[in-house]
Short mmCIF file of C-alpha atoms and ligand atoms in Angstrom, two decimals:
data_model
loop_
_atom_site.label_atom_id
_atom_site.label_comp_id
_atom_site.label_asym_id
_atom_site.label_seq_id
_atom_site.Cartn_x
_atom_site.Cartn_y
_atom_site.Cartn_z
CA MET N 1 7.18 -10.18 23.60
CA ASP N 2 3.87 -8.37 23.95
CA LYS N 3 2.97 -8.37 20.23
CA VAL N 4 2.62 -11.56 18.24
CA LEU N 5 2.46 -9.80 14.92
CA LYS N 6 3.68 -6.46 13.59
CA PHE N 7 3.11 -5.23 10.05
CA LYS N 8 4.80 -1.92 9.19
CA SER N 9 3.62 -0.32 5.95
CA VAL N 10 3.43 -3.71 4.25
CA THR N 11 2.61 -3.83 0.54
CA LYS N 12 2.16 -7.06 -1.42
CA VAL N 13 1.58 -7.09 -5.16
CA TYR N 14 0.88 -9.92 -7.59
CA GLY N 15 1.93 -8.60 -10.99
CA GLU N 16 -0.11 -5.44 -11.41
CA LYS N 17 -2.56 -6.34 -8.66
CA ILE N 18 -2.10 -4.73 -5.24
CA ALA N 19 -3.29 -7.34 -2.74
CA LEU N 20 -2.18 -5.48 0.40
CA SER N 21 -1.36 -1.80 0.47
CA ASP N 22 0.69 0.12 3.04
CA PHE N 23 -0.78 -2.10 5.76
CA SER N 24 0.27 -1.45 9.37
CA ILE N 25 -0.99 -3.28 12.45
CA GLU N 26 0.24 -4.60 15.79
CA ILE N 27 -1.51 -7.61 17.32
CA PRO N 28 -1.15 -8.52 21.01
CA LYS N 29 -1.15 -12.00 22.52
CA GLY N 30 -4.09 -13.62 24.25
CA LYS N 31 -6.85 -12.66 21.83
CA ILE N 32 -9.19 -14.28 19.33
CA ILE N 33 -9.30 -11.89 16.41
CA GLY N 34 -11.57 -11.76 13.37
CA LEU N 35 -10.06 -10.70 10.07
CA ILE N 36 -13.15 -9.55 8.25
CA GLY N 37 -13.66 -8.42 4.69
CA PRO N 38 -15.31 -9.38 1.40
CA ASN N 39 -13.78 -11.71 -1.19
CA GLY N 40 -10.63 -10.24 -2.66
CA ALA N 41 -10.08 -7.89 0.31
CA GLY N 42 -6.60 -9.26 1.04
CA LYS N 43 -7.34 -11.62 3.95
CA SER N 44 -5.49 -14.64 2.55
CA THR N 45 -2.57 -12.44 1.53
CA PHE N 46 -2.37 -11.15 5.12
CA MET N 47 -2.45 -14.75 6.41
CA ARG N 48 0.20 -15.99 3.99
CA LEU N 49 2.52 -13.12 4.88
CA ALA N 50 2.05 -13.81 8.60
CA ALA N 51 2.64 -17.53 7.99
CA THR N 52 5.88 -16.73 6.12
CA LEU N 53 4.69 -18.37 2.91
CA ILE N 54 5.14 -15.24 0.82
CA LYS N 55 7.29 -12.13 1.13
CA ALA N 56 6.23 -8.51 1.21
CA ASN N 57 7.31 -6.24 -1.63
CA LYS N 58 7.58 -3.25 0.68
CA GLY N 59 7.52 -2.60 4.41
CA SER N 60 8.54 -4.93 7.22
CA LEU N 61 7.02 -7.64 9.40
CA GLU N 62 7.70 -9.23 12.74
CA VAL N 63 6.17 -12.58 13.63
CA LEU N 64 6.43 -13.56 17.31
CA GLY N 65 9.05 -10.87 17.78
CA ILE N 66 11.35 -11.95 14.95
CA GLU N 67 11.76 -11.33 11.24
CA PRO N 68 9.97 -13.84 8.98
CA SER N 69 12.21 -16.87 8.44
CA ALA N 70 12.15 -20.68 8.54
CA LYS N 71 11.94 -20.28 12.31
CA THR N 72 8.76 -18.18 12.26
CA LYS N 73 7.26 -20.55 9.69
CA ALA N 74 7.73 -23.43 12.14
CA LEU N 75 6.27 -21.48 15.07
CA VAL N 76 2.99 -20.46 13.48
CA SER N 77 0.13 -22.90 13.03
CA TYR N 78 -1.55 -21.99 9.76
CA LEU N 79 -4.74 -23.41 8.28
CA PRO N 80 -4.79 -22.57 4.56
CA ASP N 81 -7.99 -21.88 2.66
CA LYS N 82 -7.05 -24.57 0.12
CA PRO N 83 -6.67 -28.37 0.55
CA PHE N 84 -3.25 -29.30 1.92
CA LEU N 85 -3.48 -33.04 2.62
CA TYR N 86 -2.80 -35.70 0.00
CA GLU N 87 -6.01 -37.41 -1.07
CA TRP N 88 -4.54 -40.90 -0.78
CA MET N 89 -3.80 -40.43 2.93
CA THR N 90 -5.80 -41.91 5.74
CA VAL N 91 -6.46 -39.73 8.80
CA ASP N 92 -3.83 -41.80 10.61
CA GLN N 93 -1.26 -40.98 7.94
CA ALA N 94 -2.19 -37.30 8.04
CA ILE N 95 -1.44 -37.38 11.77
CA ASP N 96 1.94 -39.04 11.13
CA TYR N 97 2.69 -36.36 8.55
CA PHE N 98 1.99 -33.59 11.06
CA LYS N 99 4.00 -35.38 13.77
CA GLU N 100 6.97 -35.55 11.46
CA PHE N 101 6.79 -31.96 10.29
CA PHE N 102 5.85 -30.12 13.45
CA GLN N 103 7.70 -30.62 16.71
CA ASP N 104 4.92 -28.88 18.61
CA PHE N 105 2.27 -31.38 17.46
CA ASP N 106 0.37 -32.75 20.45
CA GLU N 107 -1.07 -36.19 19.72
CA ASN N 108 -3.21 -36.31 22.84
CA LYS N 109 -4.86 -33.07 21.85
CA MET N 110 -5.42 -34.49 18.36
CA ASN N 111 -7.03 -37.65 19.72
CA SER N 112 -9.49 -35.72 21.82
CA LEU N 113 -10.29 -33.39 18.91
CA LEU N 114 -10.90 -36.39 16.62
CA ASP N 115 -13.25 -37.77 19.22
CA PHE N 116 -15.10 -34.49 19.51
CA MET N 117 -15.24 -34.05 15.73
CA LYS N 118 -16.37 -37.67 15.27
CA ILE N 119 -13.63 -38.48 12.80
CA ASP N 120 -12.51 -42.08 12.30
CA LYS N 121 -8.72 -42.46 12.05
CA LYS N 122 -9.07 -45.12 9.40
CA SER N 123 -11.01 -42.86 6.98
CA LYS N 124 -9.36 -41.78 3.77
CA VAL N 125 -8.98 -38.07 3.08
CA LYS N 126 -10.59 -38.43 -0.36
CA GLU N 127 -13.67 -40.08 1.15
CA LEU N 128 -14.37 -37.29 3.64
CA SER N 129 -17.18 -34.82 2.97
CA LYS N 130 -16.23 -31.14 2.75
CA GLY N 131 -17.41 -30.57 6.31
CA MET N 132 -15.52 -33.57 7.68
CA LEU N 133 -12.36 -32.54 5.85
CA GLU N 134 -12.60 -29.04 7.32
CA ARG N 135 -13.01 -30.64 10.77
CA LEU N 136 -9.89 -32.75 10.19
CA ASN N 137 -7.87 -29.81 8.89
CA LEU N 138 -8.84 -27.66 11.84
CA SER N 139 -8.10 -30.48 14.32
CA LEU N 140 -4.60 -30.88 12.89
CA THR N 141 -3.97 -27.14 13.02
CA LEU N 142 -5.23 -26.73 16.59
CA SER N 143 -3.27 -29.77 17.79
CA ARG N 144 -0.05 -27.88 17.46
CA ASN N 145 1.04 -26.03 20.59
CA ALA N 146 1.70 -22.75 18.81
CA LYS N 147 1.73 -19.15 20.01
CA LEU N 148 -0.02 -17.96 16.89
CA TYR N 149 -2.79 -19.71 14.96
CA LEU N 150 -3.89 -18.38 11.58
CA LEU N 151 -7.15 -19.90 10.38
CA ASP N 152 -8.03 -18.86 6.84
CA GLU N 153 -11.79 -19.17 6.25
CA PRO N 154 -12.33 -22.28 8.38
CA LEU N 155 -16.10 -21.79 8.10
CA ALA N 156 -16.53 -21.31 4.38
CA ALA N 157 -19.08 -23.76 2.98
CA VAL N 158 -19.52 -25.99 6.02
CA ASP N 159 -22.82 -27.27 7.39
CA PRO N 160 -24.23 -25.74 10.61
CA THR N 161 -23.26 -28.78 12.76
CA THR N 162 -19.66 -28.59 11.59
CA ARG N 163 -19.67 -24.83 12.06
CA ASP N 164 -20.75 -25.19 15.69
CA LYS N 165 -18.16 -27.91 16.29
CA ILE N 166 -15.44 -25.74 14.80
CA ILE N 167 -16.44 -22.73 16.90
CA ASN N 168 -16.58 -24.84 20.08
CA SER N 169 -13.23 -26.45 19.44
CA ILE N 170 -11.63 -23.05 18.87
CA ILE N 171 -13.04 -21.78 22.17
CA GLU N 172 -12.03 -24.90 24.10
CA ASN N 173 -8.52 -25.01 22.73
CA PHE N 174 -7.80 -21.35 23.27
CA ASN N 175 -5.34 -20.41 25.98
CA GLU N 176 -4.30 -16.91 26.91
CA GLU N 177 -0.69 -17.49 25.98
CA SER N 178 -1.65 -17.77 22.32
CA THR N 179 -3.46 -15.70 19.70
CA ILE N 180 -5.90 -16.93 17.07
CA ILE N 181 -6.64 -14.94 13.93
CA ILE N 182 -9.62 -16.17 11.93
CA SER N 183 -10.48 -14.76 8.53
CA THR N 184 -14.07 -14.81 7.41
CA HIS N 185 -16.64 -13.16 5.23
CA LEU N 186 -19.42 -14.90 7.20
CA VAL N 187 -19.69 -12.60 10.17
CA ARG N 188 -22.98 -13.58 11.78
CA GLU N 189 -21.94 -17.13 12.58
CA VAL N 190 -18.78 -16.18 14.44
CA GLU N 191 -18.91 -12.65 15.72
CA THR N 192 -19.41 -13.66 19.35
CA LEU N 193 -16.11 -15.52 19.17
CA PHE N 194 -14.02 -12.41 18.57
CA ASP N 195 -12.30 -10.26 21.19
CA GLU N 196 -11.15 -7.91 18.45
CA VAL N 197 -11.92 -7.39 14.79
CA ILE N 198 -9.85 -6.20 11.86
CA PHE N 199 -11.87 -4.80 8.95
CA ILE N 200 -10.06 -5.00 5.65
CA ASP N 201 -11.07 -4.04 2.12
CA LYS N 202 -9.21 -3.55 -1.17
CA GLY N 203 -5.93 -4.40 0.53
CA LYS N 204 -6.30 -1.65 3.11
CA LEU N 205 -6.89 -1.66 6.83
CA ILE N 206 -10.25 0.00 7.49
CA PHE N 207 -10.09 -0.32 11.28
CA TYR N 208 -8.91 -2.57 14.09
CA GLU N 209 -11.00 -2.43 17.24
CA ASP N 210 -12.18 -4.25 20.35
CA ALA N 211 -15.32 -6.16 19.29
CA GLU N 212 -17.47 -5.14 22.26
CA LYS N 213 -16.43 -1.48 22.09
CA LEU N 214 -17.24 -1.46 18.38
CA ARG N 215 -20.74 -2.87 19.02
CA ILE N 216 -21.36 -0.25 21.71
CA ARG N 217 -19.94 2.60 19.64
CA LYS N 218 -22.11 1.71 16.64
CA GLY N 219 -25.08 0.39 18.67
CA LYS N 220 -25.41 -2.75 16.53
CA PRO N 221 -23.96 -6.20 15.91
CA ILE N 222 -20.76 -6.44 13.90
CA GLU N 223 -22.66 -8.30 11.20
CA ASP N 224 -24.83 -5.21 10.60
CA ILE N 225 -21.76 -2.93 10.52
CA TYR N 226 -20.17 -5.29 8.01
CA LYS N 227 -23.28 -5.40 5.82
CA GLU N 228 -23.60 -1.62 5.76
CA MET N 229 -19.99 -1.30 4.67
CA PHE N 230 -19.74 -4.04 2.11
CA ASP N 231 -23.16 -5.07 0.79
P1 ADP Z 301 -9.30 -12.59 0.23
O1 ADP Z 301 -8.61 -13.67 0.97
O2 ADP Z 301 -9.80 -11.48 1.11
O3 ADP Z 301 -10.40 -13.10 -0.66
P2 ADP Z 301 -6.82 -12.43 -1.29
O4 ADP Z 301 -5.74 -12.05 -0.37
O5 ADP Z 301 -6.93 -13.84 -1.71
O6 ADP Z 301 -8.22 -11.89 -0.74
O7 ADP Z 301 -6.66 -11.57 -2.64
C1 ADP Z 301 -6.44 -10.16 -2.64
C2 ADP Z 301 -6.30 -9.73 -4.10
O8 ADP Z 301 -5.10 -10.27 -4.64
C3 ADP Z 301 -7.44 -10.22 -4.98
O9 ADP Z 301 -7.73 -9.22 -5.92
C4 ADP Z 301 -6.86 -11.43 -5.66
O10 ADP Z 301 -7.44 -11.62 -6.93
C5 ADP Z 301 -5.38 -11.08 -5.77
N1 ADP Z 301 -4.51 -12.28 -5.67
C6 ADP Z 301 -4.41 -13.10 -4.60
N2 ADP Z 301 -3.52 -14.09 -4.84
C7 ADP Z 301 -3.07 -13.89 -6.10
C8 ADP Z 301 -2.13 -14.58 -6.94
N3 ADP Z 301 -1.47 -15.66 -6.53
N4 ADP Z 301 -1.92 -14.07 -8.20
C9 ADP Z 301 -2.59 -12.97 -8.62
N5 ADP Z 301 -3.46 -12.28 -7.88
C10 ADP Z 301 -3.72 -12.72 -6.64
#
């Protein structure tokens, strides 16, 4: 399998609202990819489709070489943009929850990420600050040994220290057998992380390109290209 994700003319609507429109893309393995676009562009919809949480209305998808199913859902490690842990849980219990649900959960990896993120296992989820909770959520997601990671806005509203820790942990945990797709509307903070970037707006693919080639072609950082397009 050389492509981890294939979208063929995918359309997703919510009632009257077209969230993704005739969207086609093929994503190879071994890359860190930025999914970039303003609020409402369709980034979360793309992520949820790839994570097999919702179904397309039109078109077809392949995730890790197979049609979306319970199997693909179990193979993809997805970090939602909304809270997903119960507030009453301790960090320890959140780890147990992941261990039970995901066979690919690697506890050793989790322990070293907790160390790096400076998270105490005895803390309660409801007592964590927004930044600490994002660190915990990302640690859980990256502790799975998945072929495809989908991180939906892991950097929204976090402090600069957390942001740097998140970026470093993504880089350190990346291996060339997997692919990481990260959605963001904060380009400056993360653009050096990306091998490739997908620009998306109004549910449509604007372009998909190698990050370095794009910078050279346009003669400027991706942040400036983004600002010119969307500000
Ligand atoms: P992004 O993640 O880029 O902010 P989304 O994929 O969340 O964009 O949303 C794309 C469009 O679909 C937006 O106009 C949004 O309002 C709409 N949308 C997303 N989810 C729903 C939903 N559950 N019900 C109705 N409209 C939705």
